Coordinates of C-alpha atoms in Angstrom, one line a residue:
M1 CA 180.6 26.9 135.0
T2 CA 182.4 30.0 133.8
V3 CA 185.8 29.5 132.0
K4 CA 188.2 32.4 132.8
E5 CA 191.7 32.9 130.9
F6 CA 194.7 34.1 131.7
A7 CA 197.1 35.7 129.1
L8 CA 200.8 36.6 130.4
P9 CA 200.2 39.7 132.4
D10 CA 203.1 42.4 132.2
L11 CA 206.1 42.2 134.5
G12 CA 207.2 45.6 133.9
E13 CA 210.5 46.7 133.2
G14 CA 209.0 46.9 129.7
L15 CA 209.3 43.3 129.5
T16 CA 207.1 42.5 126.7
E17 CA 208.1 38.3 126.6
S18 CA 208.8 35.7 129.6
E19 CA 210.1 32.2 129.0
L20 CA 207.5 29.6 130.2
V21 CA 210.1 27.5 132.5
S22 CA 207.6 25.2 134.3
W23 CA 203.8 24.6 135.5
K24 CA 202.7 24.1 139.2
V25 CA 199.7 22.8 138.9
A26 CA 198.0 20.2 135.8
V27 CA 194.5 20.7 134.1
G28 CA 191.3 19.2 136.3
D29 CA 193.9 20.6 139.2
T30 CA 191.7 22.5 141.7
V31 CA 193.5 26.1 142.3
Q32 CA 193.6 29.0 145.3
L33 CA 193.1 32.2 144.7
N34 CA 197.6 33.8 144.7
Q35 CA 198.5 30.2 144.8
I36 CA 201.7 29.9 142.8
I37 CA 200.5 28.5 139.0
A38 CA 203.5 28.6 137.0
E39 CA 207.0 30.2 136.7
V40 CA 208.2 32.2 133.6
E41 CA 211.5 33.5 132.9
T42 CA 211.7 37.0 132.2
A43 CA 215.2 38.8 130.8
K44 CA 215.3 39.7 134.0
A45 CA 214.3 37.3 136.7
L46 CA 212.5 33.8 137.3
V47 CA 208.9 35.0 138.1
E48 CA 206.1 33.2 139.7
L49 CA 203.1 33.5 138.3
P50 CA 199.8 33.1 142.0
A51 CA 196.6 32.1 140.3
P52 CA 193.5 34.9 139.9
Y53 CA 190.9 32.5 140.6
E54 CA 190.1 30.5 142.9
G55 CA 188.5 27.2 140.5
R56 CA 189.3 24.0 138.4
V57 CA 192.5 25.0 135.7
S58 CA 190.8 23.5 132.5
Q59 CA 193.1 24.5 129.8
L60 CA 197.1 24.4 129.9
F61 CA 197.7 26.6 126.1
V62 CA 201.5 26.3 126.6
E63 CA 203.9 24.0 127.2
P64 CA 207.1 24.2 129.5
G65 CA 210.2 26.1 127.6
V66 CA 207.9 28.1 125.1
T67 CA 208.6 32.2 125.0
V68 CA 205.0 33.7 125.0
A69 CA 204.5 37.4 124.4
V70 CA 203.1 39.9 127.0
G71 CA 198.7 39.1 126.2
E72 CA 199.2 35.6 124.8
R73 CA 196.7 33.4 127.0
I74 CA 198.3 30.8 128.8
V75 CA 195.6 28.8 131.0
A76 CA 192.3 28.9 131.2
F77 CA 190.1 27.8 134.8
E78 CA 186.5 27.2 135.3
V79 CA 185.7 29.6 138.5
G80 CA 182.2 29.7 140.2
A81 CA 178.2 29.2 139.4
A82 CA 177.6 30.1 135.3
E83 CA 175.2 33.4 134.9
E84 CA 172.3 33.5 133.4
T85 CA 172.2 36.5 130.8
A86 CA 169.0 35.9 129.2
E87 CA 165.3 34.6 130.6
E88 CA 164.8 33.3 128.1
P89 CA 163.2 28.7 128.3
A90 CA 166.5 26.4 128.0
A91 CA 164.9 25.4 124.8
E92 CA 165.0 28.2 122.7
R93 CA 169.0 28.8 123.6
P94 CA 171.5 27.4 121.7
E95 CA 173.7 25.0 123.0
V96 CA 177.8 25.9 122.4
A97 CA 180.3 24.4 124.7
P98 CA 181.7 26.9 127.5
A99 CA 183.0 29.7 126.6
V100 CA 185.5 32.6 128.6
D101 CA 183.4 35.2 129.8
A102 CA 184.6 38.1 126.4
A103 CA 182.1 41.3 128.1
A104 CA 184.1 40.7 131.4
T105 CA 187.4 40.1 129.8
A106 CA 187.0 42.8 126.7
D107 CA 186.0 45.4 129.9
A108 CA 188.1 45.2 132.8
P109 CA 191.2 43.7 133.0
E110 CA 191.9 40.4 135.1
P111 CA 192.3 40.4 138.7
N112 CA 196.5 39.9 138.6
L113 CA 198.9 40.0 141.1
V114 CA 201.4 40.5 139.0
G115 CA 200.3 43.1 136.6
Y116 CA 197.6 44.0 133.7
G117 CA 199.3 42.5 130.4
A118 CA 197.2 44.2 126.9
K119 CA 195.2 41.2 125.3
A120 CA 196.2 40.0 122.2
D121 CA 195.9 40.9 119.0
S122 CA 193.6 44.3 120.8
A123 CA 196.1 47.1 120.4
T124 CA 194.5 47.9 116.9
R125 CA 191.1 46.7 117.5
P126 CA 188.7 47.2 120.4
Q127 CA 186.5 44.6 121.8
R128 CA 182.7 44.2 120.9
R129 CA 180.3 42.9 124.2
A130 CA 178.4 39.4 123.0
R131 CA 175.1 39.5 123.0
P132 CA 173.6 36.3 124.9
G133 CA 172.4 33.9 122.3
I134 CA 174.6 35.1 120.1
V135 CA 178.4 32.7 119.5
T136 CA 181.2 34.6 117.8
V137 CA 183.5 32.8 115.8
S138 CA 187.4 34.0 115.3
V139 CA 188.8 34.1 111.9
Q140 CA 192.1 33.1 111.9
T141 CA 193.5 34.3 108.2
E142 CA 195.6 32.9 106.4
T143 CA 198.6 36.4 106.5
K144 CA 198.6 35.7 110.3
R145 CA 198.7 32.0 110.2
H146 CA 202.3 31.9 108.4
T147 CA 205.4 32.7 110.2
V148 CA 206.7 36.2 109.6
A149 CA 210.4 35.8 106.7
G150 CA 213.3 36.3 108.8
E151 CA 211.5 34.9 112.1
R152 CA 212.0 31.6 114.5
P153 CA 209.2 29.8 114.0
R154 CA 207.0 29.5 116.7
A155 CA 206.7 25.9 118.0
T156 CA 207.0 23.7 121.0
P157 CA 209.8 22.6 122.6
P158 CA 208.7 18.5 121.9
V159 CA 207.7 19.3 117.9
R160 CA 211.2 21.4 117.6
K161 CA 212.9 17.9 118.6
L162 CA 210.2 16.2 116.3
A163 CA 211.8 18.4 113.8
R164 CA 214.7 17.4 114.5
E165 CA 214.9 14.3 113.8
R166 CA 212.4 14.2 110.7
G167 CA 215.1 16.9 109.0
V168 CA 212.3 18.6 108.8
D169 CA 213.0 23.1 108.4
L170 CA 209.9 24.3 110.6
A171 CA 210.5 27.6 109.0
S172 CA 208.7 25.9 105.4
I173 CA 206.4 24.7 107.9
P174 CA 203.1 26.8 108.2
G175 CA 201.5 27.5 111.5
T176 CA 198.4 26.8 112.2
G177 CA 197.8 26.5 116.0
E178 CA 198.2 30.1 118.4
R179 CA 199.1 33.0 116.9
G180 CA 200.5 31.0 114.0
L181 CA 202.3 28.2 116.1
V182 CA 203.4 24.9 114.2
T183 CA 202.3 22.2 116.1
R184 CA 202.7 18.8 115.7
H185 CA 199.6 17.6 113.5
D186 CA 201.4 20.0 111.2
V187 CA 204.4 18.9 110.9
E188 CA 203.1 15.4 110.5
A189 CA 200.4 16.9 108.1
F190 CA 203.5 18.4 105.8
L191 CA 205.6 14.5 106.6
A192 CA 202.0 13.4 104.5
A193 CA 202.5 15.5 101.7
P194 CA 203.4 13.8 98.6
A195 CA 206.6 15.0 97.2
A196 CA 208.0 17.6 99.7
P197 CA 210.6 19.7 98.4
A198 CA 213.9 18.9 99.3
A199 CA 214.7 22.1 99.7
H200 CA 212.4 22.0 102.9
L201 CA 214.8 19.7 104.7
A202 CA 218.0 20.6 106.7
T203 CA 220.3 18.8 106.8
S204 CA 222.5 17.1 109.2
A205 CA 225.1 20.3 109.2
E206 CA 222.3 22.7 110.1
T207 CA 221.4 20.7 113.2
P208 CA 225.3 20.3 114.2
S209 CA 223.4 20.2 118.4
A210 CA 221.2 17.4 117.2
V211 CA 223.8 14.9 115.8
P212 CA 225.1 12.3 118.0
G213 CA 229.2 13.7 119.0
A214 CA 228.6 16.5 117.0
R215 CA 231.3 18.7 118.4
E216 CA 230.1 22.1 118.5
T217 CA 226.7 23.1 120.4
R218 CA 224.4 25.9 119.5
I219 CA 222.6 27.4 122.6
P220 CA 219.1 29.9 123.0
I221 CA 220.5 33.5 123.3
K222 CA 217.2 34.8 126.0
G223 CA 216.6 35.4 129.5
V224 CA 219.2 36.5 131.0
R225 CA 222.4 36.4 129.0
K226 CA 220.1 38.4 126.0
A227 CA 218.9 41.0 127.9
T228 CA 222.8 41.0 130.0
A229 CA 224.1 41.0 125.9
D230 CA 221.7 43.5 124.8
A231 CA 222.4 45.4 127.7
M232 CA 226.4 45.2 126.6
V233 CA 226.8 45.8 123.7
R234 CA 224.2 50.0 124.3
S235 CA 226.6 50.3 126.9
A236 CA 230.3 49.6 125.3
F237 CA 228.8 51.3 121.7
T238 CA 226.8 54.6 122.7
T239 CA 229.6 55.3 126.3
P240 CA 232.9 56.7 125.9
Q241 CA 234.9 54.1 128.9
A242 CA 237.8 54.1 130.8
T243 CA 240.2 52.6 133.4
V244 CA 241.7 53.2 136.6
F245 CA 243.6 51.4 138.6
L246 CA 244.7 51.2 142.1
T247 CA 246.5 49.1 144.5
V248 CA 246.5 49.2 147.9
D249 CA 247.4 48.0 151.0
A250 CA 244.4 46.2 152.8
T251 CA 245.2 44.5 155.8
P252 CA 244.2 47.7 158.5
T253 CA 240.4 46.6 157.2
M254 CA 241.1 42.9 157.4
E255 CA 242.0 43.4 160.8
L256 CA 238.9 45.0 161.2
L257 CA 236.7 43.1 159.9
D258 CA 237.8 40.0 162.5
R259 CA 237.3 42.3 165.0
L260 CA 233.4 43.5 164.0
R261 CA 233.0 39.7 163.2
A262 CA 233.9 39.1 166.5
G263 CA 231.5 41.5 168.6
T264 CA 228.9 40.8 166.0
D265 CA 226.1 38.2 167.3
T266 CA 223.7 37.2 164.2
Q267 CA 225.9 36.3 160.5
E268 CA 222.8 38.1 158.5
R269 CA 225.0 40.8 160.7
R270 CA 228.8 40.8 160.3
P271 CA 230.1 42.7 157.0
G272 CA 232.9 42.1 154.7
L273 CA 235.5 43.2 152.8
L274 CA 232.5 44.0 149.9
T275 CA 230.2 45.7 152.2
V276 CA 233.0 48.3 154.0
I277 CA 234.2 48.9 149.9
A278 CA 230.9 49.5 149.6
K279 CA 230.0 51.7 152.4
A280 CA 234.3 53.4 151.1
L281 CA 232.9 54.2 148.3
C282 CA 228.6 55.3 149.7
I283 CA 231.1 57.8 152.0
A284 CA 233.9 58.6 148.4
V285 CA 230.4 59.7 146.3
R286 CA 230.2 63.0 148.9
R287 CA 232.8 64.3 147.8
T288 CA 233.3 63.6 143.6
P289 CA 229.6 63.7 143.9
E290 CA 230.3 63.1 139.7
V291 CA 230.5 60.0 139.9
N292 CA 227.1 59.5 140.8
A293 CA 225.0 60.2 138.1
S294 CA 223.7 59.3 134.8
W295 CA 224.1 61.0 131.3
D296 CA 220.7 62.3 129.3
D297 CA 221.4 62.4 125.9
A298 CA 217.3 62.9 125.0
A299 CA 217.8 66.5 127.1
Q300 CA 221.2 67.1 126.9
E301 CA 222.3 67.4 130.9
I302 CA 224.1 64.8 132.9
V303 CA 221.5 64.4 136.1
Q304 CA 223.8 64.0 139.7
F305 CA 222.1 61.2 141.7
G306 CA 221.5 62.9 145.5
Y307 CA 221.8 59.7 146.9
V308 CA 223.0 56.2 146.5
N309 CA 221.8 52.7 144.4
L310 CA 224.1 50.6 145.1
G311 CA 224.0 47.7 142.2
I312 CA 225.9 44.8 143.6
A313 CA 226.9 42.4 139.8
A314 CA 226.1 38.6 140.7
A315 CA 227.0 36.0 139.5
T316 CA 224.2 33.2 139.0
P317 CA 223.4 29.9 137.5
R318 CA 220.6 31.8 135.2
G319 CA 223.0 35.1 133.8
L320 CA 225.0 37.8 135.5
V321 CA 222.2 40.2 137.4
V322 CA 222.5 43.3 139.3
P323 CA 220.1 44.3 141.3
T324 CA 219.9 47.3 144.2
I325 CA 219.9 48.2 147.4
R326 CA 218.5 51.4 148.1
D327 CA 219.6 54.6 149.9
A328 CA 222.6 52.4 150.9
D329 CA 224.4 55.4 151.4
A330 CA 221.6 55.9 154.4
L331 CA 222.7 52.6 156.5
G332 CA 225.0 51.4 158.8
L333 CA 227.3 49.0 158.1
G334 CA 225.5 46.0 159.9
D335 CA 222.3 47.2 157.5
L336 CA 224.6 47.6 154.1
A337 CA 226.1 43.2 155.1
A338 CA 223.0 42.3 155.7
S339 CA 221.2 43.6 152.5
I340 CA 225.2 42.3 150.9
R341 CA 223.5 38.9 152.5
S342 CA 220.0 38.9 151.5
L343 CA 220.3 40.3 148.5
A344 CA 222.9 37.5 147.0
E345 CA 221.0 34.8 148.4
T346 CA 217.6 35.9 146.6
A347 CA 219.3 36.1 143.0
R348 CA 221.6 33.3 143.4
A349 CA 217.8 31.0 143.6
G350 CA 217.1 33.2 141.3
R351 CA 214.0 35.8 142.7
T352 CA 214.9 38.4 142.0
S353 CA 212.4 40.8 140.5
P354 CA 212.2 43.0 137.8
E355 CA 212.4 46.1 139.8
A356 CA 214.5 45.0 142.6
M357 CA 216.8 45.5 139.6
S358 CA 216.4 48.6 138.1
G359 CA 217.4 52.7 139.7
G360 CA 221.2 52.0 140.3
T361 CA 223.2 54.7 140.2
I362 CA 226.8 52.7 140.6
T363 CA 227.9 49.3 140.7
I364 CA 230.1 47.9 142.7
T365 CA 232.3 44.1 141.1
N366 CA 233.3 41.6 143.3
V367 CA 235.7 39.8 140.5
G368 CA 237.5 38.9 143.8
V369 CA 235.6 36.0 144.6
F370 CA 236.7 34.6 141.2
G371 CA 240.5 34.7 142.6
V372 CA 241.2 37.7 139.9
D373 CA 243.0 40.3 140.4
A374 CA 241.7 43.3 138.1
G375 CA 239.5 43.3 135.5
T376 CA 237.9 46.2 132.8
P377 CA 234.7 46.1 134.3
I378 CA 231.6 48.0 131.7
L379 CA 229.5 50.5 132.3
T380 CA 225.9 49.2 134.1
P381 CA 224.1 51.8 131.1
G382 CA 222.3 54.2 132.6
E383 CA 225.2 54.7 134.9
A384 CA 228.5 56.3 134.5
A385 CA 230.7 54.6 137.0
I386 CA 231.2 50.6 138.5
L387 CA 233.8 49.8 140.9
A388 CA 235.9 45.9 140.5
V389 CA 237.3 44.5 144.1
G390 CA 239.5 41.8 142.5
A391 CA 241.4 39.8 145.7
V392 CA 242.9 40.1 148.5
R393 CA 247.0 38.8 148.1
R394 CA 249.4 38.4 150.6
Q395 CA 252.2 38.9 149.3
P396 CA 255.5 40.8 150.2
W397 CA 254.8 45.2 150.3
E398 CA 256.7 48.0 151.4
H399 CA 255.6 48.1 155.5
R400 CA 256.9 52.1 157.3
G401 CA 260.1 51.6 156.3
D402 CA 260.3 47.4 155.8
I403 CA 259.5 44.8 153.3
A404 CA 256.4 43.0 155.3
L405 CA 253.7 40.5 154.4
R406 CA 250.7 42.7 153.6
D407 CA 247.4 41.6 152.2
V408 CA 247.0 43.8 149.1
L409 CA 244.0 43.8 146.3
T410 CA 243.6 46.2 143.3
L411 CA 240.5 48.1 142.4
A412 CA 239.5 49.2 139.2
L413 CA 236.8 51.8 138.4
S414 CA 235.7 51.9 134.5
F415 CA 233.9 55.2 134.4
D416 CA 232.0 57.2 131.6
H417 CA 234.8 59.6 130.6
R418 CA 231.2 62.0 129.2
V419 CA 230.8 62.1 132.8
V420 CA 233.8 62.0 134.7
D421 CA 236.6 63.6 134.4
G422 CA 240.2 61.6 134.8
E423 CA 241.4 63.9 138.0
Q424 CA 238.0 62.7 139.3
A425 CA 238.2 59.1 138.6
A426 CA 241.4 59.2 140.5
R427 CA 240.2 61.2 143.4
F428 CA 237.2 59.0 143.6
I429 CA 238.7 55.1 143.3
A430 CA 242.2 57.0 145.7
D431 CA 239.6 58.1 149.0
I432 CA 238.1 54.7 149.1
G433 CA 241.2 52.8 148.9
R434 CA 242.7 55.4 151.5
I435 CA 239.6 54.4 153.5
V436 CA 240.7 50.3 152.4
A437 CA 244.6 51.2 153.7
D438 CA 243.0 53.0 156.6
P439 CA 240.2 52.5 157.9
A440 CA 240.3 55.3 160.4
S441 CA 241.1 58.1 157.6
V442 CA 236.9 58.0 156.9
I443 CA 237.0 60.6 159.8
A444 CA 238.9 63.1 157.7
L445 CA 236.1 63.1 154.7
V446 CA 232.7 63.0 156.4

C-alpha cells in the first residue's frame, strides 16, 4: 500500500490557519473519495474537508482543538497498491516501513476539492525527487524544535490540561513534536528532570480558569471572534465614520407585508420587514451611488460599484458573520426574501463559506430583532455605508393631523466621511424612510 499524507488546504480569502474542530473518521476507517473526514473552523466559517483519496485512514496527526497552519499535514491514508520503483530483486531492496510517496507529493498538488495548500516548510527550499532504494531522513534542528519567544506554545488540549494540572508553564518546555509541538512525553520528561526551576512552575494566579470557583474565565481569541475583532479595529481606526438617524412611521409597510404574505404560497418567498428595507436600500442606491462605494487608498481612488452586493449581518453561536447576497439589486422581492432566509439559515448552521462572506459593497444589520431601537453600527472594512434597522414599536404618532397608535421604527446609517458627504447620507436614508413610510412612493424613485 502507498501512504498518502493530506495537508490542510488553502481555504481561500487569505486564511493562513484553521482550528480542527472534529474528526469524522478514525484510524482504520475506510473512506470514499469526497467523503467528509473533518470539520475545521477558519476565521470566517466552519468548513467540511472531503477525503482527497479513497482508501484507509492510517494516521491522524492532529487532535481536535489544535490550530493548524495551511500546508501542515493532518491525516494519512493507505491508498491503492504500492508501485514497484525498480526491477531489482526483493532481497536487494532495503526493508523500510511504508513511506509517503515523496516524488508525487513534491511534484504535483494533492487532489483536494477545497483548494491546494502550500507544502509545509517548502516555501524557501525546493524538494528533491526521492531515488529508489534510498531512504531520506528529515533532521530537525534544535532551533526549530523550540518555541519562538513570545509565541503561544503549540500543544494539544489534553497536553495543556496536563500542564495546568501539574502547574507547568508550557512556554518553558522545548517541543519535540511536529513543528515544535509540545507533547505529553515532553511535559512528563520536564517534570521528571531533577531540580526543575521554580520560575517554570505556573502559579494559581496565572491560571485562574483552572482553579475551581475562579472569578475569571479566560477565553481564547480565535476563529470568528478574532476575525471580527480585527475587522472592527481596522474599521474604527482607519475610517472617519459618522452616523445619521431617521425615525419613520412604518405602518403602511407593515400593512403591505400582511397583504403580501397572504398572497404568497411558499414560506421561503414570503417577505419580511428586512426584505422590504433591503429592497428600499437597493432602490435608494440608484439616487445616491456614493454610498455604494469603497475608498482605495493605494490607488487614491473612490470606487463606485454598478451593482449591489448586499451584506446581511447575522448573529450566530460562533459570533457575528456578514454573508453577501450578490447582485441583490437585480432580485425581485420574492427572490430577495428567499435569499435572506437561506443566507440566515446557512449562517446559523455555521456553513457559510469564506467566499460567501467576501465582495460586499454595502451592509444591513437588523438590531431590531434584539429589541433595540437604534445603534451606531461600525462599517464593514472596505465599504462606505452600513444601515441599522431598529425594532418596530407601537406608539403614539402624528397621523393626518391627529394622534394615533402607529408602527414606528428608527433607521441608523453609518458612513465613511471620506467617501460620503453628510448631504448624500441624509438623502440616502431619507429615500429609504420614504419608501418604508409610503411604499407607493417607490414609483417616483425608479
